[in-house]
XYZ file of C-alpha atoms in Angstrom:
435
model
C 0.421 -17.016 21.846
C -1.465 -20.303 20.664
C -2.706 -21.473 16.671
C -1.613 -20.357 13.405
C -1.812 -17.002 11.917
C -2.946 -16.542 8.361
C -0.597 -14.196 6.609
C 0.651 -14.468 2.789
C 4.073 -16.162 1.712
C 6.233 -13.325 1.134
C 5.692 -12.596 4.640
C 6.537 -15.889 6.310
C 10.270 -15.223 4.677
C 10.769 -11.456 6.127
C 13.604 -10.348 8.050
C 14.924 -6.673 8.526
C 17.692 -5.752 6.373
C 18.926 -3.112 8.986
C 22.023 -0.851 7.128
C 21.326 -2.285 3.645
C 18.166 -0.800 3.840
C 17.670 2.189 1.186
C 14.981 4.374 3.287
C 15.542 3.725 6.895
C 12.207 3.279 9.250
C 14.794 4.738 11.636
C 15.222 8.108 9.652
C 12.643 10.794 9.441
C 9.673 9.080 11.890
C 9.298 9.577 15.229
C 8.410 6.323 16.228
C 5.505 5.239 18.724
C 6.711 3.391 21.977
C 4.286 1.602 23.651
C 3.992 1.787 27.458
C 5.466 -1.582 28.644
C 8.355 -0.732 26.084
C 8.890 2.347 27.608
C 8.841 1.093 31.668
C 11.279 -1.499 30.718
C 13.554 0.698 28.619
C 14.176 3.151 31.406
C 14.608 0.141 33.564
C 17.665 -0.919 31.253
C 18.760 2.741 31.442
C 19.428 2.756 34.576
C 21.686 -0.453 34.370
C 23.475 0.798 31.308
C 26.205 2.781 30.995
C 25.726 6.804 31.724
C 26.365 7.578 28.559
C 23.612 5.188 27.375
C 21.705 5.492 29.770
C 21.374 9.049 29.249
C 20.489 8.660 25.895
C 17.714 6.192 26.479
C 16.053 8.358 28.980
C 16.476 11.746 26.683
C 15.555 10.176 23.771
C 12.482 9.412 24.819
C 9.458 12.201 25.265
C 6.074 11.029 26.785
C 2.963 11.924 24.905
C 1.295 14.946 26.687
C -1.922 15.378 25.125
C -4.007 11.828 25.511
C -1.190 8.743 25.822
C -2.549 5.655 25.464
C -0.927 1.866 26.319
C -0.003 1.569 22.509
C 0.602 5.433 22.125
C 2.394 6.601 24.962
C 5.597 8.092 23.834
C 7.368 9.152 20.651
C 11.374 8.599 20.261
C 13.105 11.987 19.278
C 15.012 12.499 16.324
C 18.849 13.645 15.913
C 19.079 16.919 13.864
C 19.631 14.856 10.776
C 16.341 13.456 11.340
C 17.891 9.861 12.540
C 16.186 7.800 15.586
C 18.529 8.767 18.292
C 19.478 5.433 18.627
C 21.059 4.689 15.629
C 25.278 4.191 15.745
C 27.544 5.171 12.720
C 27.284 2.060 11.608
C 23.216 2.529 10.876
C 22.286 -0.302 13.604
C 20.430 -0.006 16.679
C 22.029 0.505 20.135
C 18.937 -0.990 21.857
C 18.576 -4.092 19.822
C 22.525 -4.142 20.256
C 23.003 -3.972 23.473
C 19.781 -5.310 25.110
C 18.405 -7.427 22.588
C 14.723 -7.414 20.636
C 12.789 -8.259 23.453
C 13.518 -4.209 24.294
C 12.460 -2.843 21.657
C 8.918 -1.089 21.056
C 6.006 -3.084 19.655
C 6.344 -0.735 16.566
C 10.216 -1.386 16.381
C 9.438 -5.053 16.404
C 6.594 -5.816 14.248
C 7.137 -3.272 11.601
C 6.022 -3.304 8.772
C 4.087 -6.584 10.148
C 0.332 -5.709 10.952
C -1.654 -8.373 13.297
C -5.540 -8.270 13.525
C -8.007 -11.019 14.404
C -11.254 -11.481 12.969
C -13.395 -14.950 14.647
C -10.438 -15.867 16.468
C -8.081 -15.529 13.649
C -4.745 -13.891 13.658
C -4.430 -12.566 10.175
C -0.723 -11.135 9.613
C -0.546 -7.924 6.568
C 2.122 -5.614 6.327
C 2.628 -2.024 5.264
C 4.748 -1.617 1.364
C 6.611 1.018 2.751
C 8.967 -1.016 4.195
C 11.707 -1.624 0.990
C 11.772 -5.109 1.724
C 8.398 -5.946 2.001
C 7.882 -4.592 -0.924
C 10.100 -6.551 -2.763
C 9.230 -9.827 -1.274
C 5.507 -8.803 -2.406
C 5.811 -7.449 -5.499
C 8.235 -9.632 -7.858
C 7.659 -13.226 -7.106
C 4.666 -14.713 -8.301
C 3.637 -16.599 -5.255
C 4.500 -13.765 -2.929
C 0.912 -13.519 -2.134
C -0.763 -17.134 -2.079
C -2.114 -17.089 1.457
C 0.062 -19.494 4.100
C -0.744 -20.203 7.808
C 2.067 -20.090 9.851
C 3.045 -21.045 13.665
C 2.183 -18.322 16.112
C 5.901 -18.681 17.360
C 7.322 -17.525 14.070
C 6.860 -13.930 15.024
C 9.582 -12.467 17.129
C 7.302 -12.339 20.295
C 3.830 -12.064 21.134
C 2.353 -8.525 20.394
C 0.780 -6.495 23.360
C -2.209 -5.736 21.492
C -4.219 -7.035 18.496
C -7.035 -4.860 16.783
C -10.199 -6.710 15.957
C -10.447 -6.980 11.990
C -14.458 -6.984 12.245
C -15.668 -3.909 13.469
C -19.779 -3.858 12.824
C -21.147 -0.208 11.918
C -24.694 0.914 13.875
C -27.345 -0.622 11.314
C -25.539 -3.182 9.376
C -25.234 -6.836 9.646
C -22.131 -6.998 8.003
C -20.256 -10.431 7.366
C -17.082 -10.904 8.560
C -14.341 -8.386 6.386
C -12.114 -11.480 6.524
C -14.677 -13.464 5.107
C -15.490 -10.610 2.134
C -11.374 -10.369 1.855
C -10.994 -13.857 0.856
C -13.646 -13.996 -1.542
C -12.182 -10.632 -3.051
C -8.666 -12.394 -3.359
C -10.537 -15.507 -5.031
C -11.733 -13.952 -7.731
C -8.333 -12.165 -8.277
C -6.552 -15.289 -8.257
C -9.414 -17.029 -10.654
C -7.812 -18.420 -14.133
C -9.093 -18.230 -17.203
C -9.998 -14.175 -17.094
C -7.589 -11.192 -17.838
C -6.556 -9.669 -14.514
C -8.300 -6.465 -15.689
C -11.727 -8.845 -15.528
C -10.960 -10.144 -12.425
C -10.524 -6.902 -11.271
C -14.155 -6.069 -12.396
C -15.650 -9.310 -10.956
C -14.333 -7.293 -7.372
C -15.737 -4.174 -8.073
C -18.727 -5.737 -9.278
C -19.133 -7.879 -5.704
C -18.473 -4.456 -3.512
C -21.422 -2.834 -5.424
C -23.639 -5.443 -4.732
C -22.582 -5.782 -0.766
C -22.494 -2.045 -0.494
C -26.324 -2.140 -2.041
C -26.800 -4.998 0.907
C -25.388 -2.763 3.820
C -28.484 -1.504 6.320
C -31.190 -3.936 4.682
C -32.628 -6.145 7.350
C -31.497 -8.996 4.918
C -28.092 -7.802 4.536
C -26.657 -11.604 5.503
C -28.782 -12.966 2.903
C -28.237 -10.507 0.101
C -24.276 -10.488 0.775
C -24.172 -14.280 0.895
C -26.145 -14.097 -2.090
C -23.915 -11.463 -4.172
C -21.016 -14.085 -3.258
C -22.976 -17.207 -4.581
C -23.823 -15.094 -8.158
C -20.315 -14.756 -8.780
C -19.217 -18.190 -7.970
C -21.284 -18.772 -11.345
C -19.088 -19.396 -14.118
C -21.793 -18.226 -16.593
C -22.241 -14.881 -14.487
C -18.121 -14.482 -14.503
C -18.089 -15.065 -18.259
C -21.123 -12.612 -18.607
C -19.260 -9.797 -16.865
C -16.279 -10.405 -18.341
C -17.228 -10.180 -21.297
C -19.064 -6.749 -20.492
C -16.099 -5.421 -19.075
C -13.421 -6.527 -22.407
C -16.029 -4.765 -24.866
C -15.719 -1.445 -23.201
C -13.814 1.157 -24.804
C -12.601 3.929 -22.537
C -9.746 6.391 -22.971
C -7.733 7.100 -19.507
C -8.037 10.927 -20.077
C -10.114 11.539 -16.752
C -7.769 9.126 -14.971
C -4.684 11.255 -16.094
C -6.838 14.400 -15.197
C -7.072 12.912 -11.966
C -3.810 11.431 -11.379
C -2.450 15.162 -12.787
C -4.906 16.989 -9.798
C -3.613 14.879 -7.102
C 0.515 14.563 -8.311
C 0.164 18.604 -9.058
C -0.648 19.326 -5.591
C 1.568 17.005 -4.093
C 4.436 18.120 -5.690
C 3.602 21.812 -4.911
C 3.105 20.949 -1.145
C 5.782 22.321 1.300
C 6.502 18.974 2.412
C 9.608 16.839 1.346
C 10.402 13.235 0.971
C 11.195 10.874 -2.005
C 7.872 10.902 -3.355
C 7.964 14.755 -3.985
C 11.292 13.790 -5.417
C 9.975 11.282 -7.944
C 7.019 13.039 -8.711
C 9.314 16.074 -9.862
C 11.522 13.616 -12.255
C 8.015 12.308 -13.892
C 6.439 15.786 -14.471
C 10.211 16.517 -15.769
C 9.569 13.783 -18.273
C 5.902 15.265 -19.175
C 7.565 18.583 -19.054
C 10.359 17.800 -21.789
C 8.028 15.812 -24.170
C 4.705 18.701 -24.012
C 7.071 21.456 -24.430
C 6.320 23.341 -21.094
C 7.049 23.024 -17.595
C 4.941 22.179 -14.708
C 4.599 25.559 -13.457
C 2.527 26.028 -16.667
C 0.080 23.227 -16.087
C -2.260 24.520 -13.680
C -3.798 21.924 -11.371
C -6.083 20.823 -14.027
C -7.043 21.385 -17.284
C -8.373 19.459 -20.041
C -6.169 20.890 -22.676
C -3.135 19.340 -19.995
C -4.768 15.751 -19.374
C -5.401 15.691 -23.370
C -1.658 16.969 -23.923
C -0.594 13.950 -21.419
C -3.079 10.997 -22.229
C -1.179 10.114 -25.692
C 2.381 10.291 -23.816
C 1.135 7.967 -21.073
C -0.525 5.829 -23.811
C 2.879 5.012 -25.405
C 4.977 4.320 -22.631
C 1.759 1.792 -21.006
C 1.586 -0.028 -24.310
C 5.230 -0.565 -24.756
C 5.731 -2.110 -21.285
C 1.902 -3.750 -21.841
C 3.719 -5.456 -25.019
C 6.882 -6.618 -24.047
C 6.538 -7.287 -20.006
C 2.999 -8.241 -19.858
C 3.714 -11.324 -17.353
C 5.733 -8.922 -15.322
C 3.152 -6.741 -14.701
C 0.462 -8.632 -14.165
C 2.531 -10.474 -11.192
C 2.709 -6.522 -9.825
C -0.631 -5.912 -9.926
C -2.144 -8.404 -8.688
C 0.229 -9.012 -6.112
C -0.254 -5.348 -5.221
C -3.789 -5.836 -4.859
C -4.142 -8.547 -2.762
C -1.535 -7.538 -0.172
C -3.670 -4.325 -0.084
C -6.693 -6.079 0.402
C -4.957 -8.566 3.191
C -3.115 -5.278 5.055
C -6.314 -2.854 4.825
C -9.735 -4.324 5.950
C -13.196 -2.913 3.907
C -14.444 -2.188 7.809
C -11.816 0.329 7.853
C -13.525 2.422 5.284
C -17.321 3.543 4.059
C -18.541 0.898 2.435
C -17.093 -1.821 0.315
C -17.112 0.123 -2.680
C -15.049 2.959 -1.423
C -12.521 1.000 -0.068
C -12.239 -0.856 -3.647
C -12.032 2.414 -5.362
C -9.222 3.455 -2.994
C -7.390 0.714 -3.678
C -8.167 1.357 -7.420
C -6.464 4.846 -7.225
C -3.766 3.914 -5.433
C -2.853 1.331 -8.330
C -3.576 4.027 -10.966
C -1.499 6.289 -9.430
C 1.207 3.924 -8.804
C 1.244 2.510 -12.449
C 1.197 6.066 -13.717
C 4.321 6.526 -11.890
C 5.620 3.622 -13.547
C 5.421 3.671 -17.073
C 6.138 7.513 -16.760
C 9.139 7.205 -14.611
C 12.388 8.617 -16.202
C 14.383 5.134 -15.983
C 11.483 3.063 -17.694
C 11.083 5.934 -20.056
C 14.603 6.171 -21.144
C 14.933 2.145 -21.552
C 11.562 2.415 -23.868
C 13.542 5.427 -26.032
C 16.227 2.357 -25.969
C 14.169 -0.162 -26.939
C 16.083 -1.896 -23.964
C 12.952 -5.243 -23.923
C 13.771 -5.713 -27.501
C 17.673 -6.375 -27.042
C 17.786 -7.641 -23.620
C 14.289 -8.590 -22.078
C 15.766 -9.780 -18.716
C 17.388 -6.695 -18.001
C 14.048 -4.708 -18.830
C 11.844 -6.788 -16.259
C 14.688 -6.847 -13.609
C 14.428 -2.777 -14.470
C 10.732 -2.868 -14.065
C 10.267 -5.233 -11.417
C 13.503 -2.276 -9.102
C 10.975 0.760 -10.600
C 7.708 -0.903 -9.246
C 9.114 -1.555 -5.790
C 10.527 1.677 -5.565
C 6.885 3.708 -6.593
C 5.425 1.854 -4.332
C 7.068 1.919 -1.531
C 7.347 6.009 -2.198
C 3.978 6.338 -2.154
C 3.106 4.135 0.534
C 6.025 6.342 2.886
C 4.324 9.214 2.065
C 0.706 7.814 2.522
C 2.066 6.912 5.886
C 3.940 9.931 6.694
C 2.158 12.998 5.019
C -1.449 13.219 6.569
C -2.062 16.177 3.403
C -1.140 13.355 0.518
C -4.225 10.932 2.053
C -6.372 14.248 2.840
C -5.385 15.212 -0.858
C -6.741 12.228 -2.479
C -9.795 12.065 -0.406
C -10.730 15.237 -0.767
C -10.641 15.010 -4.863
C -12.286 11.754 -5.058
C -15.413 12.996 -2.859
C -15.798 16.786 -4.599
C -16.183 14.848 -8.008
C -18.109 12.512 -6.502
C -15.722 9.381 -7.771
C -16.769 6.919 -4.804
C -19.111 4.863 -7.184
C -19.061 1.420 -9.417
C -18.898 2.805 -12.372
C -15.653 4.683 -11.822
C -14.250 1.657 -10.281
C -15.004 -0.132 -12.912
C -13.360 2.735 -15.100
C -9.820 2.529 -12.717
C -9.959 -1.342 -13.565
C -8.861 -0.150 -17.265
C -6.095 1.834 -16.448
């Protein structure tokens, strides 16, 4: 593979940290083996010992129903729900005894994500790797964009999606293109993050307005130049800091979404944390969250002054801390998931929107945070309480991107709320940009 690939800086420093890792890509997902992965493993099984050999070829089941080059096997799982080639000692017997260049292309590049777009490799990754989270979310340069050699990756991928996928009657610019300019304005100085946040949601109206017109070039390039206008930034900004919302239909929300997740038959550490928060919501309302009901008012009200607190403790004392998550957060998600992928510009801003409400719900409402706020833990030792928030953030968010990953109901879940209250729109964008 020739040229540099564009990526961000926490993920030029990456590496696997195999048995120190606290939530396993090799337990509980049946992993995808590609094709050519899957030819040249049974080759090696053949050459291996029987008893590995057997393994290899059992632990392998081709796809039945519609295999494709990328798709065309799944590795089984052990009873305890471990890859089948994991040892005792939580490494793998392929990479072992074979080396990486036998592994599957999802074995390899995980949780790396290559796409072109113009000739461009752009490298993303997935947060629900632990590690990548980390390296994303805590340092504040994680996410300044890098280019790096092509022969940094660990070999060169079978197959690259195209980043710029056109819809029937658009003339859409390039999503890298629209990407970067989203990022710039996040990374612009001299605004609250919040603003900057606006300034995005803002530009996605505007290009989502443009998408069909015969003039769409024109009108997106032109919705790019207006906010390259320091006078037009300082105008919305300005809009945005004067508006006075309360985040009771965000916690109704969040509450509608987190209710029927944790009520859903299916596992996994999210369920797990989202138990311990409605715990904490259960102790400090006086009921438990069998009593809720998916929704109410009277609940969100009950909730909003709770969630209040706990935000404008950690808002007071950690405010540098969290800004570096957020916007860190946000422009990973904008590098990993392109706008092509979704409706229109606007929906894929307000997804990323909810995912960052729901994740710094989780936050300030998770039982370790809340217990070091009933301490008063930033007043007497302020390193420990970011180091405490910086562990907590990781850990939501690489929960919830798991079981975004994992859980086809959780994504289905969200989706399905967001379009019956018809939530797909600037102005509730603009409204998530608060939370």
């Amino acid at each position: 593979m020739e040229g540099d690939i564009k990526t961000l800086n926490y993920l030029a420093g990456f590496r696997c940290i195999g048995a120190e890792c606290p939530d396993s890509c090799c337990v509980g997902w049946r992993v995808t083996v590609d094709e050519a992965s899957y030819k040249r493993l049974l080759k090696a099984a053949r050459k291996a010992p029987a008893s590995l050999g057997s393994r290899i070829k059992s632990g392998m089941r081709r796809q039945r129903s519609n295999p494709t080059p990328v798709n065309f096997a799944k590795i089984r799982l052990a009873g305890d729900r471990r890859c089948v080639f994991l040892d005792a000692d939580d490494l793998c017997r392929i990479h072992k005894d074979f080396g990486q260049d036998y592994l599957s292309e999802t074995c390899t590049f995980y949780p790396r994500v290559l796409v072109r777009s113009g000739g461009q490799l752009i490298m993303g990754s997935t947060l629900s790797c632990p590690e990548a989270a980390r390296l994303c979310l805590v340092e504040p340069d994680a996410t300044e964009p890098v280019e790096i050699a092509a022969g940094h990756l660990p070999r060169e991928p079978a197959g690259v999606r195209d980043f710029d996928r056109p819809r029937p009657g658009s003339n859409d610019q390039g999503a890298a293109l629209i990407t970067d300019v989203f990022c710039q304005l996040l990374a612009l100085p001299d605004y609250p993050l919040a603003s900057r946040q606006f300034f995005v949601v803002h530009l996605a109206a505007m290009l989502t307005d443009a998408m069909g017109r015969q003039d769409a070039d024109a009108q997106i390039l032109a919705g790019i130049e207006e906010l390259a206008d320091a006078d037009v930034r300082a105008r919305l900004d300005s809009e945005f800091t004067q508006l006075q919302v309360s985040p009771k239909v965000a916690i109704a929300l969040i509450q509608t979404i987190l209710y029927a997740r944790v009520n859903n038959s299916t596992g996994g550490r999210l369920k797990t944390l989202l138990e311990q928060v409605a715990e904490v919501y259960s102790d400090r309302l006086g009921r438990p969250l069998a009593e809720w009901g998916p929704n109410t008012d009277e609940n969100a009200a009950a909730m909003v002054e709770s969630f209040i607190a706990f935000r404008h403790y950690w808002s007071r004392h950690c405010p540098d801390r969290l800004d570096i998550h957020r916007l860190n957060y946000s422009r990973a998600y904008l590098h990993f998931r392109s706008w092509a992928d979704a409706k229109d510009p606007t929906t894929y801003i307000v997804h990323m929107l909810v995912s960052q409400a729901l994740i710094r719900f989780m936050v300030f409402s998770h039982p370790r945070l809340v217990e070091a706020m009933q301490n008063d833990l930033a007043a007497t030792d302020p390193s420990a309480a970011e180091a405490l928030l910086d562990e907590v953030t990781v850990d939501v968010v690489q929960r919830l991107f798991r079981d975004l990953e994992h859980n086809a109901e959780t994504v289905k879940l969200i989706r399905s709320t967001l379009t019956e209250r018809s939530l797909f729109s600037k102005a509730f964008a603009t409204y998530l940009a608060t939370i």
